[in-house]
XYZ file of C-alpha atoms in Angstrom:
258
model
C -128.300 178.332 -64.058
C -126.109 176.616 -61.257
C -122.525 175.896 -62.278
C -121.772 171.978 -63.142
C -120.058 169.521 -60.512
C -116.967 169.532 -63.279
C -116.891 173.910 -63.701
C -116.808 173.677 -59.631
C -114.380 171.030 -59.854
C -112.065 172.658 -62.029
C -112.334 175.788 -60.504
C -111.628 174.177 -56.966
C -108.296 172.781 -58.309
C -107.135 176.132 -59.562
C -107.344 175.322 -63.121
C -110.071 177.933 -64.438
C -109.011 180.839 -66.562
C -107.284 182.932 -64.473
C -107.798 186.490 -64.154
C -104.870 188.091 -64.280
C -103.370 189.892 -67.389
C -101.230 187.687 -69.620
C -97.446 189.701 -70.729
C -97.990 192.457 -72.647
C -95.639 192.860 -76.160
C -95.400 195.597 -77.909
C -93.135 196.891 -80.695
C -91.784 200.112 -80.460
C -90.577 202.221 -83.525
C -87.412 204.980 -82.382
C -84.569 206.854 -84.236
C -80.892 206.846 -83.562
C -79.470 209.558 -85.599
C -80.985 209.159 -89.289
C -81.698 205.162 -88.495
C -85.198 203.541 -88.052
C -85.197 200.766 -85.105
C -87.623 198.326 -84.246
C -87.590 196.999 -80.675
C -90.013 194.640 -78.524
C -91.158 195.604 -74.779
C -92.583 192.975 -72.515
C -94.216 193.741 -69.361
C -96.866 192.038 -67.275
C -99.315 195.071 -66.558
C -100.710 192.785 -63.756
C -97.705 193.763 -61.629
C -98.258 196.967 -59.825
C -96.003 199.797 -59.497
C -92.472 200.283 -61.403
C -90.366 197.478 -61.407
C -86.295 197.159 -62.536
C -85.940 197.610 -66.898
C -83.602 194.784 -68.016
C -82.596 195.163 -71.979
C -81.820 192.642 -73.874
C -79.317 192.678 -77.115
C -79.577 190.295 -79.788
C -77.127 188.246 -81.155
C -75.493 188.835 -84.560
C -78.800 187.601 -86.264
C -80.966 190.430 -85.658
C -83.602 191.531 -83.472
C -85.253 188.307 -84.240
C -87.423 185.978 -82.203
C -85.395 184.552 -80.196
C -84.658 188.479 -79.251
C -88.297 189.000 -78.124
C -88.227 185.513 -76.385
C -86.041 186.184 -73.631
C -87.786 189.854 -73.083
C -91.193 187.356 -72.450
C -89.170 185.504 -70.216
C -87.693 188.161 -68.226
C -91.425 190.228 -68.175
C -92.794 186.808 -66.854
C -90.323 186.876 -64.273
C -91.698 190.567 -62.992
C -89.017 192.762 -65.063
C -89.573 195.367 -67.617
C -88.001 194.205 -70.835
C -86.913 195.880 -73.894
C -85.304 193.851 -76.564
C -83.505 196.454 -78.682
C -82.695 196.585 -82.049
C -78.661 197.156 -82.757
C -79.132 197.054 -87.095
C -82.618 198.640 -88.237
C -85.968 198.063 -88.738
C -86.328 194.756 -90.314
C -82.695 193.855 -90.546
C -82.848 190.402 -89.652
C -79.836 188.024 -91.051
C -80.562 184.383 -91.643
C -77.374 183.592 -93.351
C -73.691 184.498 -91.613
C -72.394 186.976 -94.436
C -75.447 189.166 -93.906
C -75.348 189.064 -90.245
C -71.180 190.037 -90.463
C -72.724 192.654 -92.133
C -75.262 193.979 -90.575
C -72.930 193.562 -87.107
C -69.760 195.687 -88.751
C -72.352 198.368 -89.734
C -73.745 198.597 -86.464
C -70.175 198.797 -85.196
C -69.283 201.379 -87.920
C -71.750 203.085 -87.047
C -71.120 203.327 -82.724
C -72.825 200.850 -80.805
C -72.852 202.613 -77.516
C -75.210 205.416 -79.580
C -77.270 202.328 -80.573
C -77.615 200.522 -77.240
C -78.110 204.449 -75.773
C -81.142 204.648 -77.726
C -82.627 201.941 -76.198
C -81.618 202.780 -72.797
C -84.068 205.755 -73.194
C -86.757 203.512 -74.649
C -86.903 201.847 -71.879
C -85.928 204.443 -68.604
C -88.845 206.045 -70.169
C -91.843 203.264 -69.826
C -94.271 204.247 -66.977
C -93.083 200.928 -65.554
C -89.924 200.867 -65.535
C -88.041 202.410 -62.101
C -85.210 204.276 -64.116
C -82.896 203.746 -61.265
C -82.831 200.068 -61.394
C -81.685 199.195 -65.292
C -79.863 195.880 -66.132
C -78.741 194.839 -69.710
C -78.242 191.309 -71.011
C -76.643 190.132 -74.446
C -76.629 186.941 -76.086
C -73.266 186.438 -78.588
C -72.599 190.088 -80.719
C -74.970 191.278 -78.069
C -72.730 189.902 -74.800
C -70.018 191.872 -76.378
C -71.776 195.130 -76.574
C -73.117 194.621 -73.034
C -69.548 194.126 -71.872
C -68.548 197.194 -74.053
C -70.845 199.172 -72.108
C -69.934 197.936 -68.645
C -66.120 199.055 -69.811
C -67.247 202.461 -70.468
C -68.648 202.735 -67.049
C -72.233 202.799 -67.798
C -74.750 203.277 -65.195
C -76.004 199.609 -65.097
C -76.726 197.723 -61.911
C -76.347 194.330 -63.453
C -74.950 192.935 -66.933
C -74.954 189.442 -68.271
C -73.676 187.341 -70.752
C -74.406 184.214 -72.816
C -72.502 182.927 -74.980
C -70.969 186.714 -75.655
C -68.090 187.745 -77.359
C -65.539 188.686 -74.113
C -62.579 190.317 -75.736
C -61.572 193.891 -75.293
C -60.721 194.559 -78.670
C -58.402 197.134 -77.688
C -60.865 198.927 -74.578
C -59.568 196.837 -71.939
C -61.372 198.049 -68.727
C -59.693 200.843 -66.471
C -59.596 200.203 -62.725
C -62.443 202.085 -61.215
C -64.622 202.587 -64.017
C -66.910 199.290 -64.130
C -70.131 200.126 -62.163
C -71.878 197.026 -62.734
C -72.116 193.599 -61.385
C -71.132 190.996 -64.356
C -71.911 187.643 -64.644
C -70.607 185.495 -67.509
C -72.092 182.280 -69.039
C -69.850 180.522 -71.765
C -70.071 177.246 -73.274
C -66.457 174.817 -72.817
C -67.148 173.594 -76.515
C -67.733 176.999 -77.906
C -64.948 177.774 -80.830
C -65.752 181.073 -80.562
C -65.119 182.364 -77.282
C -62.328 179.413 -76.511
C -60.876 178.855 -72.785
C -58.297 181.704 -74.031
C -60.693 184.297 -74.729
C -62.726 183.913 -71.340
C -58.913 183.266 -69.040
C -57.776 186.640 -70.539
C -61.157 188.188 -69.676
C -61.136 187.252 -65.782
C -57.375 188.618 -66.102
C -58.973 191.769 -67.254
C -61.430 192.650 -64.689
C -58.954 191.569 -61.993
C -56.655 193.556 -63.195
C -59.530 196.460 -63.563
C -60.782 195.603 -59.798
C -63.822 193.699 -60.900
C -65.086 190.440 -59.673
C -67.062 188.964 -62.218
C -69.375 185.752 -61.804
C -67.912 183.509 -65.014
C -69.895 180.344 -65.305
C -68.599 177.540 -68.035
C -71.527 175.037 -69.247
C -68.435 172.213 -70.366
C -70.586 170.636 -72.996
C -72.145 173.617 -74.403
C -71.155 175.234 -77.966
C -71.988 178.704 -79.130
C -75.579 179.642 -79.149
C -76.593 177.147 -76.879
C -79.628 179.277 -75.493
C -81.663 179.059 -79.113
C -83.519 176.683 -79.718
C -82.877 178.013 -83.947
C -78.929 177.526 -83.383
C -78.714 174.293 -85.092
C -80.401 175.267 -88.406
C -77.966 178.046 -88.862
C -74.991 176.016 -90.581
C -72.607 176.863 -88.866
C -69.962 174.591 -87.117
C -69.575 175.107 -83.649
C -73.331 176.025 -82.715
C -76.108 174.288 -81.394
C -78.857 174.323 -78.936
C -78.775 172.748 -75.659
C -81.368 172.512 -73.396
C -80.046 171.872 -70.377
C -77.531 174.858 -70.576
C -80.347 177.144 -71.144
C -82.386 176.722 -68.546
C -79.199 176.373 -65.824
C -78.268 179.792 -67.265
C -81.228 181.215 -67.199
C -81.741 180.055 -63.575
C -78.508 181.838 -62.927
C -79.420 184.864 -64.620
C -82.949 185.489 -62.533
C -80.590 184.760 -59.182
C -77.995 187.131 -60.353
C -80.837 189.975 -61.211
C -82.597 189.014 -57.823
C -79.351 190.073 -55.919
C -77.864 192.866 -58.175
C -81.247 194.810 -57.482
């Protein structure tokens, strides 16, 4: 049977189902010590040939969906992703007490071990290149990206949105940041105020380090989900335009840090 005028048509304009592989997800179950996580990879397997890992650290919420949203976006942009998952399997907080909970566990409990853990998830995916590893973090998560970069971690690249930028005590020692940093922060975000992000670029200049810091003036905490408004909380909500600028940013600063 011969094709119809409209299948040719549609096919001539690029619009028939294409034939490369959509982004793969998959959860992954690991330990750290006694502890059951649950993280997300993303990957599109129609890329060939290993590619830099980028993880990704939830905010205080929980490896939740807006988590495994930004490993699809970074997989769609040609990146490994692994979304890892800083409480437990299934700790997900809808309500503030329970996520100040779950975070000051996680904290009790050593976040470097935790983010560790899913450094090796991810270093150890047949297409990731181990030697080019980035890690982003979104609010609780920002802070234990920074946290890392302090410690001198081997990370080409870490960013930040809407993270938590004090040292809490760990200020960074000259010499000892490997990393390239770039900071996003909102100008009408109570939680990381002008004060908190002025003493942070006094840190890393006094540590050596010259980090990218980029201020969205309108923005408030949380402004990359889209879920930040139903939260009740004062002081967060979703905007649009902030996201995708920063997000911009953050596929420019990858593209150069690797």
């Amino acid at each position: 049977m011969k094709p119809s005028v409209l299948a040719l048509a549609v096919a001539w304009m690029g619009l028939a189902p294409s034939v490369r592989a959509a982004v793969k997800t998959q959860e992954i179950e690991y330990k750290q010590g006694d502890t059951t996580l649950m993280g997300v990879l993303a990957y599109d397997d129609a890329v060939k040939g290993k590619r830099p890992g980028v993880l990704v650290v939830h905010e205080w919420w929980g490896m939740n969906e807006h988590a495994r949203n930004q490993a699809v976006r970074l997989a769609k942009a040609g990146y490994v992703a692994f979304a890892l998952d800083m409480y437990g399997k299934g700790k997900v907080a809808t309500h503030p007490k329970d996520a100040e909970a779950f975070m000051q566990a996680a904290l009790k409990e050593g976040a470097a071990a935790r983010f560790n853990a899913g450094l090796e998830v991810l270093k150890k995916q047949p297409q990731v290149d181990a030697d080019k590893i980035a890690a982003i973090g979104y609010c609780f998560g920002g802070g234990v990206v920074l946290g890392m970069a302090r410690a001198g971690a081997a990370l080409d690249a870490v960013a930040t949105f809407h993270g938590h930028l004090a040292a809490d005590g760990h200020p960074a020692e000259k010499g000892k940041i490997k990393a390239k940093i770039l900071v996003q922060t909102g100008g009408a975000d109570p939680m990381v105020p002008k004060e908190q992000v002025a003493a942070f670029e006094k840190e890393m200049k006094d540590a050596g380090v010259t980090p990218t810091v980029i201020t969205y003036p309108k923005a408030k905490h949380s402004f990359t989900n889209p879920g930040a408004d139903k939260a009740g909380m004062d002081g967060l909500a979703y905007d649009a335009d902030a996201d995708k600028k920063s997000w911009d940013e953050l596929l420019t600063f990858l593209k150069k840090s690797f």
